[in-house]
mmCIF file of C-alpha atoms in Angstrom:
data_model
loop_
_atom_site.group_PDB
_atom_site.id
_atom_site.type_symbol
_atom_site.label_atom_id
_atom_site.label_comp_id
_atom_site.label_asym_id
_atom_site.label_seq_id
_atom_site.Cartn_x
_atom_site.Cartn_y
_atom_site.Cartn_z
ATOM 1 C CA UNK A 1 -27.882 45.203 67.269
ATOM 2 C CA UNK A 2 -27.792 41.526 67.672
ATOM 3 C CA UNK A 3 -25.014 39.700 65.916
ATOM 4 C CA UNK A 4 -27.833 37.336 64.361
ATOM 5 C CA UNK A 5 -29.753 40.461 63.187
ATOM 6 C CA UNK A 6 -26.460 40.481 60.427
ATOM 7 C CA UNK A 7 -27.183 37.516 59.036
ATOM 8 C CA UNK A 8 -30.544 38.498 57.930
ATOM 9 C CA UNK A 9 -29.700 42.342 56.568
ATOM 10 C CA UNK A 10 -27.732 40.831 54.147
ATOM 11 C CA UNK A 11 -30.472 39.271 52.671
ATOM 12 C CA UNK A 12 -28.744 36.223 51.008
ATOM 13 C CA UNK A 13 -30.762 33.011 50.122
ATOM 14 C CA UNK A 14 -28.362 31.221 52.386
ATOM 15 C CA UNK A 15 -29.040 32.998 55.371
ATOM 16 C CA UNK A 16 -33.215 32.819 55.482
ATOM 17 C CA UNK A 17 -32.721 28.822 54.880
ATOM 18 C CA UNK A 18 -30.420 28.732 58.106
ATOM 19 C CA UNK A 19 -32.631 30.654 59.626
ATOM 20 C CA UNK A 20 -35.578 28.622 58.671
ATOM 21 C CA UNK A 21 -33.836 25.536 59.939
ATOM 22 C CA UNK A 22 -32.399 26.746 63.542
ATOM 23 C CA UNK A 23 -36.084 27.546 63.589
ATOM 24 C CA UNK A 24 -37.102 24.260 63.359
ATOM 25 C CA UNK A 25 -34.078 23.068 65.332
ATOM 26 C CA UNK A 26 -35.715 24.658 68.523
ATOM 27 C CA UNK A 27 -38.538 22.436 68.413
ATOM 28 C CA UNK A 28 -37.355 19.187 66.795
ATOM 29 C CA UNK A 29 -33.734 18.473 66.183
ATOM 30 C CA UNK A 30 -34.411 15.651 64.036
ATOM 31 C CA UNK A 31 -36.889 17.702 61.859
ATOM 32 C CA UNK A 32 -34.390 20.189 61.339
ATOM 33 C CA UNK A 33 -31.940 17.605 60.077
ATOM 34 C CA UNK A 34 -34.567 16.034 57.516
ATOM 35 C CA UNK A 35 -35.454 19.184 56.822
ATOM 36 C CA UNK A 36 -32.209 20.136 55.877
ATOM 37 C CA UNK A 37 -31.887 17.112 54.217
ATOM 38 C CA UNK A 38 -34.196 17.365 52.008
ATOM 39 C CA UNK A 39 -33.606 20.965 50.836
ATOM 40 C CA UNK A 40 -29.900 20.321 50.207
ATOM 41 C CA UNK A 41 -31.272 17.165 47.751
ATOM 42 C CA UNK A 42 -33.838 19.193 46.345
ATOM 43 C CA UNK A 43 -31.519 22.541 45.080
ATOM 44 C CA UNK A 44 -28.702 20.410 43.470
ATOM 45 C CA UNK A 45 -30.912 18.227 41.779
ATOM 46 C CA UNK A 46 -32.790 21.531 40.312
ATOM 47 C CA UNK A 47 -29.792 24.263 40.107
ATOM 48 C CA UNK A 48 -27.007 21.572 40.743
ATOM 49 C CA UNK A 49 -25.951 23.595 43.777
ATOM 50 C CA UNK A 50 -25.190 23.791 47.113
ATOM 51 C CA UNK A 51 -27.351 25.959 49.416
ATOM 52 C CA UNK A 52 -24.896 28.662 50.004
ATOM 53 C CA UNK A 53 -24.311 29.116 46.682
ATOM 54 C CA UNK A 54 -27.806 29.777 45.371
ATOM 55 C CA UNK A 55 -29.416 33.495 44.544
ATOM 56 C CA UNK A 56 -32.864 34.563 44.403
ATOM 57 C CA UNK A 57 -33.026 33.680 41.097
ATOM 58 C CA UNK A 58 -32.280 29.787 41.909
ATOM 59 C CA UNK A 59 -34.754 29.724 43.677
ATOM 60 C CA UNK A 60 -37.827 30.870 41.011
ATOM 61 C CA UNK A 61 -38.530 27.368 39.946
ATOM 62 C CA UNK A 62 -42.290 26.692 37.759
ATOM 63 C CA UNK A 63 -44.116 23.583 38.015
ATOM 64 C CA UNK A 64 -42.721 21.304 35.158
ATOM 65 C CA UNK A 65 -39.254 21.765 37.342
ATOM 66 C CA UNK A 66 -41.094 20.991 40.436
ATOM 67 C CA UNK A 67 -43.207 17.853 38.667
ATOM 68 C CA UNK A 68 -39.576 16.661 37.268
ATOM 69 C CA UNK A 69 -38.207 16.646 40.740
ATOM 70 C CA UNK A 70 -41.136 14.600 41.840
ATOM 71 C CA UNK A 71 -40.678 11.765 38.737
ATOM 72 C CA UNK A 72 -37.240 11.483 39.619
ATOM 73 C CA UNK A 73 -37.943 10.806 43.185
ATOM 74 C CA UNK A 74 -40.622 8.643 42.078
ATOM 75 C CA UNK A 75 -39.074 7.049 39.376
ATOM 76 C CA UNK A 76 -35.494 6.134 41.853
ATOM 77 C CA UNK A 77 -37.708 3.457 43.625
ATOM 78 C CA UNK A 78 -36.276 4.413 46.697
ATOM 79 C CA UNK A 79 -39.181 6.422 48.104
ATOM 80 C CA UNK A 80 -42.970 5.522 48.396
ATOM 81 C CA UNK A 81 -45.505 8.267 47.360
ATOM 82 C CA UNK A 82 -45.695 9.223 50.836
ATOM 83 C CA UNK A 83 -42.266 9.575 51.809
ATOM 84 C CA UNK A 84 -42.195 11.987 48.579
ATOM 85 C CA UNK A 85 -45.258 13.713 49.761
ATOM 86 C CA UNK A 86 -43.026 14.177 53.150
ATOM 87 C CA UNK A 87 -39.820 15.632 51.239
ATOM 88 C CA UNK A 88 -42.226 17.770 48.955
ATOM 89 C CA UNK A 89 -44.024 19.077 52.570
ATOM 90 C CA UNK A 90 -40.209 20.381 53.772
ATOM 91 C CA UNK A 91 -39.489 22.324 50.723
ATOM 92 C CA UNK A 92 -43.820 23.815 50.691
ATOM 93 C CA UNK A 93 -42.346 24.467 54.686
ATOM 94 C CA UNK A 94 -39.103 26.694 52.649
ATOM 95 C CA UNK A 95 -40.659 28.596 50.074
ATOM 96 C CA UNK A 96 -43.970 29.644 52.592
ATOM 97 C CA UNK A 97 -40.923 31.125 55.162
ATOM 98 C CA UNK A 98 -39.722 32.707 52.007
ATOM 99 C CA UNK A 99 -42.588 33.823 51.236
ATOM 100 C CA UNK A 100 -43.082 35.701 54.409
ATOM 101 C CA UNK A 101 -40.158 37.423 53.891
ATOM 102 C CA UNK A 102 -41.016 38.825 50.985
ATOM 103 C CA UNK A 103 -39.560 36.744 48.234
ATOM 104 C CA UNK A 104 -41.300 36.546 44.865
ATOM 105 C CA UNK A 105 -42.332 32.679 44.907
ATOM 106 C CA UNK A 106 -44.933 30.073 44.061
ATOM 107 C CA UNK A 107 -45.800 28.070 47.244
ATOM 108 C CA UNK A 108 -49.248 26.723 45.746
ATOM 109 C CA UNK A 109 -47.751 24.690 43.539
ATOM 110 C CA UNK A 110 -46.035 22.322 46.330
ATOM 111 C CA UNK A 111 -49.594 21.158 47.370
ATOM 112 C CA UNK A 112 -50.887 20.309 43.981
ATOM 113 C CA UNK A 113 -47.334 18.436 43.537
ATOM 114 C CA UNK A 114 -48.181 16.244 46.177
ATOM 115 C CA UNK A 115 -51.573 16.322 45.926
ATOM 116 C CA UNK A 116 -51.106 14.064 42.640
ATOM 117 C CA UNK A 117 -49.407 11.372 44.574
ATOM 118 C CA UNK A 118 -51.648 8.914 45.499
ATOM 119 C CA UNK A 119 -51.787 7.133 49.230
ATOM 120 C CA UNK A 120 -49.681 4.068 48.807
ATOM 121 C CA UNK A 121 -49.296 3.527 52.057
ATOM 122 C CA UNK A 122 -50.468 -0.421 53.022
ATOM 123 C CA UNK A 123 -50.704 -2.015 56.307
ATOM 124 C CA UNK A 124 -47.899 -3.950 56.782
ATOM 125 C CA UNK A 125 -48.549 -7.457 57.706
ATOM 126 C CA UNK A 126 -47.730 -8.789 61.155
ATOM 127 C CA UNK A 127 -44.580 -11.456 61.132
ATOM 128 C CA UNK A 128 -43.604 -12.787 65.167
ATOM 129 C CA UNK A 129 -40.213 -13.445 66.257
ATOM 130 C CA UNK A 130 -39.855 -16.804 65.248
ATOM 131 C CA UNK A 131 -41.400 -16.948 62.228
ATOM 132 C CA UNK A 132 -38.743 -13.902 61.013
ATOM 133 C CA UNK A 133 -35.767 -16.317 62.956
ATOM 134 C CA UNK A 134 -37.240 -19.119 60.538
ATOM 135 C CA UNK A 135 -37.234 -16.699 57.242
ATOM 136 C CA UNK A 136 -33.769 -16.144 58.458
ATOM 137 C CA UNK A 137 -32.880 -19.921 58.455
ATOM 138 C CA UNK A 138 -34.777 -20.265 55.248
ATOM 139 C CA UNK A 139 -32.305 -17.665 53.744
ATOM 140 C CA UNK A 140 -29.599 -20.442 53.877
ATOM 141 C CA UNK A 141 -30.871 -22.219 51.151
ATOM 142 C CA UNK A 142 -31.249 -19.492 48.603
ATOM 143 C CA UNK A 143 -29.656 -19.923 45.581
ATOM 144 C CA UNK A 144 -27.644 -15.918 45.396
ATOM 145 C CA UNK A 145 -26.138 -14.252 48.258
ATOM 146 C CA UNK A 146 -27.825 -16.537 50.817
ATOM 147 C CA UNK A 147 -25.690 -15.439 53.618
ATOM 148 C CA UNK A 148 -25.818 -11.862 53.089
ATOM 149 C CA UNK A 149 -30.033 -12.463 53.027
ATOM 150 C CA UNK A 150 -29.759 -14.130 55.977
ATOM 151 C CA UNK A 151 -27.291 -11.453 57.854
ATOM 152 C CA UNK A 152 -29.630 -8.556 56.380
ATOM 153 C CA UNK A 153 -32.764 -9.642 58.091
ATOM 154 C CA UNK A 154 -30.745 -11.070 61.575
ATOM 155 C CA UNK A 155 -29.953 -7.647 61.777
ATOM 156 C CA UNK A 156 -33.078 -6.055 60.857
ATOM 157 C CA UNK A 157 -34.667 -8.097 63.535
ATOM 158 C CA UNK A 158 -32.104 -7.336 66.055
ATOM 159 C CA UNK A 159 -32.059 -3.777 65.369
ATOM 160 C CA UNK A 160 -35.448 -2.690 63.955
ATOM 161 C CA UNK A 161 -33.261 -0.240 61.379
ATOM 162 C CA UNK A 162 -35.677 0.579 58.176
ATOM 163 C CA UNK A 163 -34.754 -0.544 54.952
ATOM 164 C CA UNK A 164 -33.424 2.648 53.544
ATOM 165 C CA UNK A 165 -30.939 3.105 56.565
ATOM 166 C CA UNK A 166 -30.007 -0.966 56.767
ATOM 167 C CA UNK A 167 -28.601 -0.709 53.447
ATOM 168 C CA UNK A 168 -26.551 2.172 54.304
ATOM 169 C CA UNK A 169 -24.439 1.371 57.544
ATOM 170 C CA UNK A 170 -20.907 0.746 56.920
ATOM 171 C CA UNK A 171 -18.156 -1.419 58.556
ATOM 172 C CA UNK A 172 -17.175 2.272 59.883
ATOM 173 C CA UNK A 173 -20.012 2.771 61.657
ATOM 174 C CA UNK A 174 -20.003 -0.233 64.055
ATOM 175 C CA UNK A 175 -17.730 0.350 67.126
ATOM 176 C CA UNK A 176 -17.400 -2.283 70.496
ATOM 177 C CA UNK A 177 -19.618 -1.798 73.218
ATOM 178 C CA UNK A 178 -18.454 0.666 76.075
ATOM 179 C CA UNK A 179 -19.356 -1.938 79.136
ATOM 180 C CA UNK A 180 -20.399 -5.586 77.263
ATOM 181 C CA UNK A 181 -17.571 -7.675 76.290
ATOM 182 C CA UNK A 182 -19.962 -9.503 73.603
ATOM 183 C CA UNK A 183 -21.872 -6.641 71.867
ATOM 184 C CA UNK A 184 -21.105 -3.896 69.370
ATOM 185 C CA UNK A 185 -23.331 -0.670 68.753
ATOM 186 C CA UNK A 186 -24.052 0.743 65.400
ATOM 187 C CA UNK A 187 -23.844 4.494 65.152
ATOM 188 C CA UNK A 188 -23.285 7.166 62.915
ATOM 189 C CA UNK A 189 -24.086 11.034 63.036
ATOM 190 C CA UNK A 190 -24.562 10.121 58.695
ATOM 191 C CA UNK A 191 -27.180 7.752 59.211
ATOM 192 C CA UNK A 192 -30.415 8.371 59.415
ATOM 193 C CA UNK A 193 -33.907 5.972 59.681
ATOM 194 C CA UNK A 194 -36.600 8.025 58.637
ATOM 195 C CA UNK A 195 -35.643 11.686 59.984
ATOM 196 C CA UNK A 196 -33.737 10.271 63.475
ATOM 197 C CA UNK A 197 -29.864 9.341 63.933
ATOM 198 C CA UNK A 198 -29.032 5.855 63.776
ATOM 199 C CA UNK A 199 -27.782 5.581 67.192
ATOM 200 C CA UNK A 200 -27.219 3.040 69.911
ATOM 201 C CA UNK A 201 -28.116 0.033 68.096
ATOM 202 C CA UNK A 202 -27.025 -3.025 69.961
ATOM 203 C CA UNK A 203 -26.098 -6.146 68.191
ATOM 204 C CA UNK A 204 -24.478 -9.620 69.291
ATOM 205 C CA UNK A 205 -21.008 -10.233 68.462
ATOM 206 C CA UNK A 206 -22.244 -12.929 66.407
ATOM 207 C CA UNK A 207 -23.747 -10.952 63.939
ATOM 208 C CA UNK A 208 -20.748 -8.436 64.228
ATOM 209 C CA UNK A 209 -18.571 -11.713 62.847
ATOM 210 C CA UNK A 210 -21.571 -12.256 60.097
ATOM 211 C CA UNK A 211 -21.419 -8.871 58.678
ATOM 212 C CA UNK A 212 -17.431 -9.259 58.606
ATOM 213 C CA UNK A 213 -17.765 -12.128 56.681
ATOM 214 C CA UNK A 214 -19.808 -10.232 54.192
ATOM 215 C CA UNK A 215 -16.746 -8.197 53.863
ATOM 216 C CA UNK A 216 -15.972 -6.858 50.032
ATOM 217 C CA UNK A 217 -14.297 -4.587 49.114
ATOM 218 C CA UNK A 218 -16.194 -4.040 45.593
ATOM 219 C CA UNK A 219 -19.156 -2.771 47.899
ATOM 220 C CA UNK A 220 -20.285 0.903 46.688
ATOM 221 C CA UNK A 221 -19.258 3.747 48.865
ATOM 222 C CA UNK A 222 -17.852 1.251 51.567
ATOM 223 C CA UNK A 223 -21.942 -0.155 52.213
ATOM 224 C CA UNK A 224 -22.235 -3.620 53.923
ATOM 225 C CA UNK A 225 -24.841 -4.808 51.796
ATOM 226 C CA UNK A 226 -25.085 -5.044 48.138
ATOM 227 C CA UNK A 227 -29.027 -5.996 47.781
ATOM 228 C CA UNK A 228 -31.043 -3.532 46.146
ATOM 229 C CA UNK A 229 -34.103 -1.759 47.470
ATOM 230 C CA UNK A 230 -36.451 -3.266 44.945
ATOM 231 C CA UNK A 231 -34.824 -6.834 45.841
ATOM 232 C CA UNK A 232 -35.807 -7.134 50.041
ATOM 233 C CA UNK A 233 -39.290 -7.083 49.643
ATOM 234 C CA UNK A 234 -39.734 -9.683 47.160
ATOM 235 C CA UNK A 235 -37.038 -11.792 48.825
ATOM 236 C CA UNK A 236 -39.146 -11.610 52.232
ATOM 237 C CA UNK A 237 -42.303 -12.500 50.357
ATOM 238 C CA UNK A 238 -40.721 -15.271 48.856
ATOM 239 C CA UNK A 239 -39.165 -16.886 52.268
ATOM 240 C CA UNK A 240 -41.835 -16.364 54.426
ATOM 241 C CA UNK A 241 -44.358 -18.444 51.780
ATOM 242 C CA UNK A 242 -41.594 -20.931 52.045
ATOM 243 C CA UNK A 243 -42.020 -20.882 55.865
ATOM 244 C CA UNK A 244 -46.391 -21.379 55.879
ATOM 245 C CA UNK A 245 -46.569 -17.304 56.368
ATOM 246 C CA UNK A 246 -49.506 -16.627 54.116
ATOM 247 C CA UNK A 247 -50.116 -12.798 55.182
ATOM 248 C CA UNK A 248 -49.243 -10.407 53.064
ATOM 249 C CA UNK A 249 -45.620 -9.021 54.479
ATOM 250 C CA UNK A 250 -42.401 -6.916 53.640
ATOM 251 C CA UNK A 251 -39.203 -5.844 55.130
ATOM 252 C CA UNK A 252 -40.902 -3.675 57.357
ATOM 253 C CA UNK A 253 -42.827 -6.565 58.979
ATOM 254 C CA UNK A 254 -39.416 -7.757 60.533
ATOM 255 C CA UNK A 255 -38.985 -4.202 61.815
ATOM 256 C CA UNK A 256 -42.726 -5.306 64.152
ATOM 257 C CA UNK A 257 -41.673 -8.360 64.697
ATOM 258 C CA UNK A 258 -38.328 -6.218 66.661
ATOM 259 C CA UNK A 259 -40.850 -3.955 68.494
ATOM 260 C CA UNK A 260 -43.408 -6.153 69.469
ATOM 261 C CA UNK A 261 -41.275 -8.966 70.837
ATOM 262 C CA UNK A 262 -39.770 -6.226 72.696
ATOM 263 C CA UNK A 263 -42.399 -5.320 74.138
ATOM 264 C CA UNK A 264 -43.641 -9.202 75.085
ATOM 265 C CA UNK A 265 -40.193 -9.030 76.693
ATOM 266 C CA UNK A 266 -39.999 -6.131 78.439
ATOM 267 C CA UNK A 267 -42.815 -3.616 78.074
ATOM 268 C CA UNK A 268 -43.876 -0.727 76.029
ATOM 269 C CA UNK A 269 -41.074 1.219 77.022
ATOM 270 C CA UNK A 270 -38.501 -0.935 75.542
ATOM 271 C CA UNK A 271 -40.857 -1.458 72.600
ATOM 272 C CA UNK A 272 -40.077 2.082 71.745
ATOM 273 C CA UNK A 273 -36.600 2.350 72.426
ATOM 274 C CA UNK A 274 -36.287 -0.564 70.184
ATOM 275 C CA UNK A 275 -38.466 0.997 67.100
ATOM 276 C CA UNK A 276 -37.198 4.392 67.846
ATOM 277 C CA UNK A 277 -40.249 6.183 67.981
ATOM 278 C CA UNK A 278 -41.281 9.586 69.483
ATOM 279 C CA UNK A 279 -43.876 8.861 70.924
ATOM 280 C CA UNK A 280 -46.000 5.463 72.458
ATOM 281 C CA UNK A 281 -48.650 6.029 70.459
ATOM 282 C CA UNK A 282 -46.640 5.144 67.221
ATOM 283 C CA UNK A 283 -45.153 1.861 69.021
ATOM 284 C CA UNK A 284 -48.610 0.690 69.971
ATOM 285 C CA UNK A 285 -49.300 0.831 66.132
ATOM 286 C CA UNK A 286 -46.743 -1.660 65.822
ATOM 287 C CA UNK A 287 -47.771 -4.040 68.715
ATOM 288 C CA UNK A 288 -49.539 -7.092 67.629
ATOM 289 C CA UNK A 289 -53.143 -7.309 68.440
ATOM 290 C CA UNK A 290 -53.823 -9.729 71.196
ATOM 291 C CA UNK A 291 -56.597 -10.335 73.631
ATOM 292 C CA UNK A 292 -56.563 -8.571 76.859
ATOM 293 C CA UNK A 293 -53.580 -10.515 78.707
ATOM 294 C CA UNK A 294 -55.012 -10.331 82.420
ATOM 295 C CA UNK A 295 -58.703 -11.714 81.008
ATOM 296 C CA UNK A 296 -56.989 -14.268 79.135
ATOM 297 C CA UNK A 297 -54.908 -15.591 81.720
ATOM 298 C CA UNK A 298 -58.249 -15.594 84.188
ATOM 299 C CA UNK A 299 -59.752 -17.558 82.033
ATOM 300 C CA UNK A 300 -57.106 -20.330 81.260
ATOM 301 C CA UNK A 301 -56.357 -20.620 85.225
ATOM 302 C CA UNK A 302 -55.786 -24.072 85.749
ATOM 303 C CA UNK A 303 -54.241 -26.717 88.708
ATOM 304 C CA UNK A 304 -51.006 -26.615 88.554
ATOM 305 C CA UNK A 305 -51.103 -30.451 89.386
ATOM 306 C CA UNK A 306 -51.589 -31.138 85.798
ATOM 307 C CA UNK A 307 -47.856 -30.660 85.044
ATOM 308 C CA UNK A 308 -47.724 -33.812 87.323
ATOM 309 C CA UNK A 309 -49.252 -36.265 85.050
ATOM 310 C CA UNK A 310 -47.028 -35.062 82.555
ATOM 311 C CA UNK A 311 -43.438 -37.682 81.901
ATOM 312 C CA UNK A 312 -40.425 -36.478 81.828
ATOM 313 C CA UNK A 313 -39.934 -36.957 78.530
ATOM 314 C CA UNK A 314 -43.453 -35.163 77.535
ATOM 315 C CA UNK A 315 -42.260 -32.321 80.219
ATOM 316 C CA UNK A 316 -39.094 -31.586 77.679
ATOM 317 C CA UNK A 317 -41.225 -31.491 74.893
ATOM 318 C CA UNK A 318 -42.857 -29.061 76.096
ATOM 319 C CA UNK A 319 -40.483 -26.967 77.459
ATOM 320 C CA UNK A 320 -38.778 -27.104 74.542
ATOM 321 C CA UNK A 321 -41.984 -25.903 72.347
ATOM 322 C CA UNK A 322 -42.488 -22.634 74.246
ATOM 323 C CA UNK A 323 -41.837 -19.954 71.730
ATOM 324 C CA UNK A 324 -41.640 -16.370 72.141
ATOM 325 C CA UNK A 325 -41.067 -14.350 74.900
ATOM 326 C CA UNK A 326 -42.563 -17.033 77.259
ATOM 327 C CA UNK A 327 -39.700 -19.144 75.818
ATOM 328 C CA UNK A 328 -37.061 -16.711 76.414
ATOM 329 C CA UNK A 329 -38.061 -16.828 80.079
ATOM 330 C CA UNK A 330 -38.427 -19.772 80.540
ATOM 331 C CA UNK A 331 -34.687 -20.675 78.707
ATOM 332 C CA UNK A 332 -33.514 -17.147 81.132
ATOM 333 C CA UNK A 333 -35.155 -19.220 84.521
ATOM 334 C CA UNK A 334 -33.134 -22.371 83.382
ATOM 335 C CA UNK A 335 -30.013 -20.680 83.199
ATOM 336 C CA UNK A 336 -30.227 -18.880 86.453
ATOM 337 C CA UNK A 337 -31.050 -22.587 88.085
ATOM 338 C CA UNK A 338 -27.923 -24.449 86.622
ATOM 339 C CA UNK A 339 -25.834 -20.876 87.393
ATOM 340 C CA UNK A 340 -26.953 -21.510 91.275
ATOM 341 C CA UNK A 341 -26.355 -24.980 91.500
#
């Protein structure tokens, strides 16, 4: 007999939910660890245990314990309905494997849970990479921890990391680059953005210095920042009106503004690597709608000889206008002409 086969003949609670998990392991690692994630919330919020403690009976729960689960994941303001209707899915995923193996449980009831929910899922609106380095700047000027604001969405910007996960990383989990002298990477085998480790996560040492000087040792459970959930969106709202943004954005619009300039930069490759995303098709979501590139540039094809009627003077204007990735090269090109001189 298979050593595994033990686990299973003993028939413990414990055991089927490991089971259930390396299950899931096999095909997604990072589904097995929200998975588990979620389970481990769920049973010591409703028995107030951990999962190797429970017993069948634990695990006979009716619907008002279910629905009161729900309210209080609802009612945290941490989680959107859908993010609930996710957590809700991996338990449903529990009890049905249960189920299966013959355990006396209610899996119906997960569905009409969630089914209650409704979609509050909005499309976030589009912010570019300037106009979130000018909410940034605007930051300065507010009236209650300005320069944390202003750290908190340099570092969204530079990292793409989700709200829930930002306000989580610690002072612990930052460590010095392995090869560049003037970056530092933010990982941690705790920290999580939406199901995947928060790993390799470069930032400038610059921002490194700005989240020291955040330092405080007050901070909750050793956390950087000390805005609440509720608080970013409203704050972004606020700033980008200030800066002549009149779309309708949120905290997550920075995290576009990350991916899409990433991919202006450097293609859709790096566009995913920098929203850490599965698959393409989920960083093309995030990509800002423009016309097709190659027909636009067709059609705005000009001499070249009309830089030469340009002055000097209106040549550094507009040099100094470009924005954007077209900037960035431009400011990269300049660089590598002084460096050769």
């Amino acid at each position: 007999m298979l050593p595994n086969i033990a686990l299973m003949n003993n028939k413990s609670v414990y055991g089927y939910i490991q089971t259930f998990i390396q299950t899931y392991a096999e095909d997604s690692k990072n589904t097995a660890i929200s998975y588990e994630r979620n389970i481990k919330q769920f049973f010591r919020l409703v028995c107030n245990k951990d999962l190797n403690e429970l017993t069948k009976e634990d695990i006979n729960i009716d619907m008002a314990t279910l629905m009161q689960y729900r309210n209080f994941l609802k009612g945290s303001g941490k989680y959107k309905n859908s993010t609930i209707k996710q957590n809700i899915e991996s338990i449903r995923s529990l009890y049905k494997y249960l189920k299966g193996n013959r355990f006396d449980v209610n899996v119906e009831m997960f569905s009409e849970a969630a089914k209650k929910l409704k979609d509050d899922r909005v499309n976030v609106g589009f912010l570019s990479f300037d106009e979130t380095l000018k909410i940034a700047e605007a930051a300065k000027y507010e009236k209650h921890k300005s320069e944390e604001k202003r750290t908190l969405i340099l570092l969204a910007l530079t990292t793409s990391i989700r709200k829930d996960a930002i306000l989580k990383i610690k002072y612990e989990n930052i460590r010095p680059h392995d090869k560049e002298k003037d970056m530092y990477v933010i990982e941690s085998d705790e920290l999580f953005d939406k199901g995947s480790m928060v790993k390799d996560k470069e930032i400038p040492s610059f921002i490194y210095d700005m989240l020291l000087s955040l330092s405080n040792e007050e901070q909750p459970k050793g956390f950087i920042f000390s805005i609440s959930y509720n608080t970013i969106n409203s704050v972004i709202k606020r700033l980008a009106k200030q800066i002549g943004v009149i779309r309708s954005v949120s905290f997550h619009s920075i995290k576009r503004a990350g991916v899409d300039y990433a991919n202006e930069i450097a293609g859709l490759h790096a566009a995913q690597m920098q929203g850490g995303h599965k698959s393409p098709e989920t960083t093309a979501r995030y990509i800002h709608n423009r016309v097709n590139v190659v027909a636009k540039a067709m059609n705005d094809t000009i001499d070249n000889s009309i830089f030469d009627e340009l002055s000097r003077d209106e040549m550094l204007i507009l040099l100094k206008s470009m924005e954007n990735g077209a900037g960035m090269q431009l400011r990269k090109k300049a660089q590598e002409i002084i460096d050769g001189r």
